[in-house]
Amino acid sequence: QKEVEQDPGPLSVPEGAIVSLNCTYSNSAFQYFMWYRQYSRKGPELLMYTYSSGNKEDGRFTAQVDKSSKYISLFIRDSQPSDSATYLCAMTTNFGNEKLTFGTGTRLTIIP
Amino acid sequence: DAEITQSPRHKITETGRQVTLACHQTWNHNNMFWYRQDLGHGLRLIHYSYGVQDTNKGEVSDGYSVSRSNTEDLPLTLESAASSQTSVYFCASSESPRGGVPETQYFGPGTRLLVL
C-alpha cells in the first residue's frame, strides 16, 4: 500500500464549477501538507501549504486537512480553463526533514 | 532572476550506456533533489543533498548516483542505463528550513529520457 493515495482521474468539469481534489495517507507522522500544480510538460509548482489540521484559503483555492481521518482536500471555486493541470498532493513529517512524499497526481480539465 | 535549469531537456540513449543529467540552480539553495515521474507512480525521490559533499539515497536510488561538489549543481548519473529508467526526471531545490517550517521546493522543467 502506498503511503499517499490520490485518484489519478482524469477529472473534467465545466468552467465555473467547484472542484474537489483529495488524498488519503497512512503515515500519522505527516504534519505538513502541500498541493503542487503541474502544467503539461512543466515542473510542479507549489500552490498551497498547510500545517496540521484545519483549513487555509488563498483566493479561489481552499486546502483542508483532517488528520483524524488522514484525509486532505483541495477545493477550487469558480474554476477556470487556466486551472487545467495535474494537481499533486505532497506531505512531510517534522521540519528539517525536507523529503516530500507525493501522491500520483490528479489530471484536471476545465471545459470552457 | 534566480532559476533552476536542467539539461538536456530530451535525451535518447541505448541500454548499457552511462548518462548524466545536469541540474543547476542560481538561488544558492542548500537542498537539492532528484525525482523521477512515471504514470501511476507520481514523483519518486531518487537522491537528495543537503549541502556540498552531502548526498543521500531516496526511495528509488538503485542504478543512479549523484555528487555535490558545489552549491549550484547536482548532476544525476545513470551508471548503465536500463529501459526501466525511461522516465521524466525533475530536479528541485529548496532553502534550509527556517522558523520551524519546511521550505518550498522549486522544480526545474524536467528532462525526458528514453532508453532503447
Coordinates of N, CA, C and O in Angstrom, one line a residue, chain B residues 12-109:
Chain B
I12 N 17.8 10.6 -25.8 CA 17.6 9.2 -26.2 C 18.9 8.5 -26.1 O 19.9 9.0 -26.6
T13 N 18.9 7.4 -25.4 CA 20.2 6.6 -25.2 C 19.9 5.1 -25.4 O 18.8 4.7 -25.5
E14 N 21.0 4.4 -25.4 CA 20.8 2.9 -25.5 C 21.1 2.2 -24.2 O 21.8 2.8 -23.3
T15 N 20.5 1.1 -24.0 CA 20.8 0.3 -22.7 C 22.3 0.1 -22.6 O 23.0 -0.2 -23.5
G16 N 22.7 0.2 -21.3 CA 24.1 0.0 -21.0 C 25.0 1.2 -21.0 O 26.1 1.2 -20.5
R17 N 24.5 2.3 -21.6 CA 25.3 3.5 -21.7 C 25.2 4.3 -20.4 O 24.2 4.2 -19.7
Q18 N 26.3 5.0 -20.1 CA 26.3 5.9 -19.0 C 25.7 7.3 -19.4 O 26.0 7.8 -20.5
V19 N 24.8 7.8 -18.6 CA 24.1 9.0 -18.9 C 24.2 10.0 -17.7 O 24.0 9.5 -16.6
T20 N 24.4 11.3 -18.0 CA 24.4 12.2 -16.9 C 23.5 13.4 -17.2 O 23.5 13.9 -18.3
L21 N 22.6 13.6 -16.3 CA 21.6 14.7 -16.4 C 22.1 15.8 -15.5 O 22.4 15.6 -14.3
A22 N 22.1 17.0 -16.1 CA 22.6 18.2 -15.3 C 21.4 19.0 -14.7 O 20.3 19.0 -15.2
C23 N 21.7 19.5 -13.5 CA 20.8 20.4 -12.8 C 21.6 21.5 -12.2 O 22.6 21.3 -11.5
H24 N 21.1 22.7 -12.4 CA 21.9 23.9 -12.0 C 20.9 24.9 -11.4 O 19.9 25.3 -12.1
Q25 N 21.1 25.4 -10.2 CA 20.2 26.4 -9.6 C 21.0 27.6 -9.2 O 22.2 27.5 -8.7
T26 N 20.4 28.8 -9.3 CA 21.1 30.0 -9.0 C 20.6 30.7 -7.8 O 20.8 31.9 -7.5
W27 N 19.8 30.0 -7.0 CA 19.2 30.6 -5.7 C 20.2 30.4 -4.5 O 19.9 30.9 -3.5
N28 N 21.3 29.7 -4.7 CA 22.2 29.4 -3.6 C 21.5 28.5 -2.5 O 21.8 28.7 -1.3
H29 N 20.6 27.7 -3.0 CA 19.9 26.8 -2.0 C 20.8 25.7 -1.6 O 21.6 25.1 -2.4
N30 N 20.7 25.3 -0.3 CA 21.5 24.2 0.2 C 20.9 22.9 -0.2 O 21.7 21.9 -0.4
N31 N 19.6 22.7 -0.3 CA 19.0 21.4 -0.5 C 18.7 21.3 -2.0 O 18.1 22.2 -2.7
M32 N 19.0 20.1 -2.6 CA 18.7 19.8 -3.9 C 18.2 18.3 -4.0 O 18.7 17.5 -3.2
F33 N 17.3 18.1 -4.9 CA 16.7 16.8 -5.0 C 16.5 16.3 -6.5 O 16.4 17.2 -7.4
W34 N 16.5 15.0 -6.7 CA 16.2 14.5 -8.0 C 15.0 13.5 -7.8 O 15.0 12.7 -6.9
Y35 N 14.0 13.7 -8.7 CA 12.8 12.8 -8.7 C 12.7 12.3 -10.1 O 13.1 12.8 -11.1
R36 N 12.0 11.1 -10.2 CA 11.5 10.7 -11.5 C 10.0 10.6 -11.4 O 9.4 10.4 -10.3
Q37 N 9.4 10.9 -12.5 CA 7.9 10.9 -12.6 C 7.4 9.9 -13.6 O 7.8 10.0 -14.8
D38 N 6.6 8.9 -13.2 CA 6.1 7.9 -14.1 C 4.6 7.8 -13.8 O 4.1 8.0 -12.7
L39 N 3.9 7.4 -14.9 CA 2.5 7.3 -14.8 C 2.1 6.2 -13.8 O 2.7 5.1 -13.7
G40 N 1.2 6.6 -12.9 CA 0.8 5.6 -11.9 C 1.6 5.6 -10.6 O 1.3 5.0 -9.6
H41 N 2.8 6.3 -10.7 CA 3.7 6.4 -9.5 C 3.9 7.8 -9.0 O 4.4 8.0 -7.9
G42 N 3.5 8.8 -9.7 CA 3.8 10.2 -9.3 C 5.3 10.4 -9.2 O 6.1 9.9 -10.0
L43 N 5.7 11.4 -8.4 CA 7.1 11.7 -8.2 C 7.7 10.9 -7.1 O 7.2 10.8 -6.0
R44 N 8.8 10.3 -7.5 CA 9.5 9.4 -6.5 C 11.0 10.0 -6.4 O 11.6 10.3 -7.4
L45 N 11.4 10.0 -5.2 CA 12.7 10.6 -4.8 C 13.8 9.6 -5.1 O 13.8 8.5 -4.7
I46 N 14.8 10.1 -5.9 CA 16.0 9.3 -6.3 C 17.1 9.5 -5.4 O 17.6 8.6 -4.7
H47 N 17.6 10.7 -5.3 CA 18.7 11.1 -4.4 C 18.5 12.6 -4.0 O 17.7 13.3 -4.6
Y48 N 19.1 12.9 -2.9 CA 19.0 14.3 -2.4 C 20.3 14.7 -1.7 O 21.1 13.9 -1.2
S49 N 20.4 16.0 -1.6 CA 21.6 16.6 -0.9 C 21.3 17.8 -0.1 O 20.5 18.6 -0.5
Y50 N 21.8 17.9 1.1 CA 21.6 19.0 2.0 C 22.7 20.0 2.0 O 22.7 21.0 2.7
G51 N 23.7 19.8 1.1 CA 24.8 20.7 1.0 C 26.0 20.1 0.3 O 26.0 18.9 -0.1
V52 N 27.0 20.9 0.1 CA 28.2 20.4 -0.6 C 28.8 19.2 0.1 O 28.9 19.1 1.3
Q53 N 29.1 18.2 -0.7 CA 29.7 16.9 -0.3 C 28.7 16.0 0.4 O 29.1 14.9 0.9
D54 N 27.5 16.4 0.5 CA 26.4 15.6 1.2 C 25.5 15.0 0.1 O 25.0 15.7 -0.7
T55 N 25.4 13.7 0.1 CA 24.4 13.0 -0.7 C 23.7 11.9 0.0 O 24.3 11.3 0.9
N56 N 22.4 11.7 -0.3 CA 21.6 10.7 0.4 C 20.8 9.9 -0.6 O 20.3 10.5 -1.6
K57 N 20.5 8.7 -0.3 CA 19.7 7.9 -1.2 C 18.2 8.1 -0.9 O 17.8 8.2 0.3
G58 N 17.4 8.1 -2.0 CA 16.0 8.2 -1.8 C 15.3 6.9 -2.0 O 15.9 5.8 -1.8
E59 N 14.0 7.0 -2.3 CA 13.2 5.8 -2.5 C 13.6 4.8 -3.6 O 13.5 3.6 -3.4
V60 N 14.1 5.4 -4.7 CA 14.4 4.6 -5.9 C 15.8 4.9 -6.4 O 16.0 5.3 -7.5
S61 N 16.8 4.7 -5.6 CA 18.2 5.1 -5.9 C 19.0 4.1 -6.7 O 20.1 4.4 -7.3
D62 N 18.6 2.8 -6.8 CA 19.4 1.8 -7.4 C 19.6 2.2 -8.9 O 18.7 2.5 -9.6
G63 N 20.9 2.1 -9.3 CA 21.2 2.4 -10.7 C 21.5 3.9 -11.0 O 21.9 4.2 -12.1
Y64 N 21.4 4.7 -9.9 CA 21.6 6.2 -10.0 C 22.7 6.6 -9.0 O 22.8 6.0 -8.0
S65 N 23.4 7.6 -9.4 CA 24.4 8.2 -8.4 C 24.4 9.8 -8.6 O 24.0 10.3 -9.7
V66 N 24.8 10.5 -7.6 CA 24.9 11.9 -7.6 C 26.1 12.3 -6.9 O 26.7 11.6 -6.1
S67 N 26.6 13.5 -7.2 CA 27.7 14.1 -6.4 C 27.5 15.6 -6.3 O 26.9 16.2 -7.2
R68 N 27.9 16.2 -5.2 CA 27.7 17.6 -5.0 C 29.0 18.3 -4.6 O 29.5 18.3 -3.5
S69 N 29.6 18.9 -5.7 CA 30.9 19.5 -5.5 C 30.8 21.0 -5.3 O 31.8 21.6 -4.9
N70 N 29.6 21.6 -5.5 CA 29.4 23.0 -5.3 C 27.9 23.2 -4.9 O 27.1 22.2 -5.0
T71 N 27.5 24.4 -4.6 CA 26.2 24.6 -4.1 C 25.2 24.6 -5.3 O 24.1 24.1 -5.2
E72 N 25.6 25.0 -6.5 CA 24.7 25.2 -7.6 C 24.3 24.0 -8.4 O 23.3 24.0 -9.0
D73 N 25.1 22.9 -8.3 CA 24.9 21.8 -9.3 C 24.8 20.5 -8.6 O 25.5 20.2 -7.6
L74 N 23.8 19.7 -9.1 CA 23.7 18.3 -8.6 C 23.4 17.4 -9.8 O 22.3 17.2 -10.2
P75 N 24.5 16.9 -10.5 CA 24.3 16.1 -11.6 C 23.8 14.7 -11.2 O 24.3 14.1 -10.2
L76 N 23.0 14.1 -12.0 CA 22.5 12.7 -11.8 C 23.0 11.8 -12.9 O 22.9 12.1 -14.1
T77 N 23.7 10.7 -12.4 CA 24.3 9.8 -13.4 C 23.6 8.5 -13.3 O 23.4 7.9 -12.3
L78 N 23.2 8.0 -14.5 CA 22.7 6.6 -14.7 C 24.0 5.8 -15.1 O 24.5 6.0 -16.2
E79 N 24.4 4.9 -14.2 CA 25.7 4.2 -14.5 C 25.6 3.3 -15.7 O 26.5 3.3 -16.5
S80 N 24.5 2.6 -15.9 CA 24.3 1.7 -17.0 C 22.8 1.7 -17.3 O 22.1 1.0 -16.7
A81 N 22.5 2.6 -18.3 CA 21.0 2.8 -18.5 C 20.3 1.6 -18.8 O 20.7 0.7 -19.6
A82 N 19.1 1.5 -18.2 CA 18.2 0.4 -18.5 C 16.8 0.9 -19.0 O 16.5 2.1 -18.7
S83 N 16.1 0.1 -19.7 CA 14.8 0.5 -20.2 C 13.8 1.0 -19.1 O 13.0 1.8 -19.3
S84 N 14.0 0.4 -17.9 CA 13.1 0.7 -16.8 C 13.4 2.1 -16.3 O 12.6 2.7 -15.5
Q85 N 14.5 2.7 -16.8 CA 14.8 4.1 -16.4 C 14.3 5.1 -17.4 O 14.5 6.3 -17.2
T86 N 13.6 4.7 -18.3 CA 12.8 5.6 -19.2 C 11.8 6.4 -18.3 O 11.0 5.7 -17.7
S87 N 11.9 7.7 -18.3 CA 11.1 8.4 -17.4 C 11.3 9.9 -17.7 O 12.0 10.3 -18.5
V88 N 10.5 10.7 -16.9 CA 10.8 12.2 -16.9 C 11.4 12.5 -15.5 O 10.9 12.1 -14.5
Y89 N 12.6 13.2 -15.6 CA 13.4 13.4 -14.4 C 13.3 14.9 -14.0 O 13.5 15.8 -14.9
F90 N 13.0 15.2 -12.8 CA 12.9 16.5 -12.3 C 13.9 16.8 -11.2 O 14.1 15.9 -10.3
C91 N 14.5 17.9 -11.3 CA 15.4 18.4 -10.2 C 14.7 19.4 -9.4 O 13.9 20.2 -10.0
A92 N 14.9 19.5 -8.1 CA 14.3 20.6 -7.3 C 15.3 21.1 -6.3 O 16.3 20.4 -6.0
S93 N 15.1 22.3 -5.8 CA 15.9 22.8 -4.8 C 15.1 23.6 -3.8 O 14.0 24.0 -4.0
S94 N 15.6 23.7 -2.6 CA 14.9 24.5 -1.5 C 16.0 25.0 -0.5 O 17.1 24.5 -0.4
E95 N 15.6 26.1 0.2 CA 16.4 26.6 1.2 C 16.4 25.7 2.4 O 15.5 24.9 2.6
S96 N 17.3 25.8 3.3 CA 17.3 25.1 4.5 C 16.2 25.6 5.4 O 15.8 26.8 5.3
P97 N 15.5 24.8 6.2 CA 14.3 25.2 6.9 C 14.7 26.3 7.9 O 15.7 26.2 8.6
R98 N 13.8 27.2 8.0 CA 13.9 28.3 9.0 C 12.6 28.5 9.7 O 11.5 28.3 9.0
G99 N 12.5 28.9 10.9 CA 11.3 29.2 11.6 C 10.4 28.0 11.8 O 9.2 28.1 12.0
G100 N 11.0 26.8 11.7 CA 10.3 25.6 12.0 C 9.3 25.1 11.0 O 8.5 24.2 11.3
V101 N 9.4 25.5 9.8 CA 8.5 25.0 8.7 C 9.4 24.6 7.5 O 10.4 25.2 7.3
P102 N 8.9 23.6 6.8 CA 9.7 23.2 5.5 C 9.7 24.3 4.5 O 8.7 25.1 4.4
E103 N 10.7 24.5 3.8 CA 10.8 25.5 2.7 C 10.3 24.9 1.4 O 10.3 23.7 1.2
T104 N 9.8 25.8 0.6 CA 9.2 25.4 -0.7 C 10.3 24.8 -1.6 O 11.4 25.3 -1.7
Q105 N 9.9 23.7 -2.2 CA 10.8 23.1 -3.3 C 10.5 23.7 -4.6 O 9.3 23.7 -5.0
Y106 N 11.5 24.2 -5.3 CA 11.3 24.7 -6.6 C 11.8 23.7 -7.6 O 13.0 23.3 -7.5
F107 N 11.0 23.4 -8.6 CA 11.3 22.4 -9.6 C 11.8 23.0 -10.9 O 11.4 24.0 -11.4
G108 N 12.7 22.2 -11.5 CA 13.2 22.5 -12.9 C 12.1 22.1 -13.9 O 11.1 21.5 -13.5
P109 N 12.4 22.3 -15.2 CA 11.4 22.0 -16.2 C 11.4 20.5 -16.6 O 10.5 20.1 -17.3

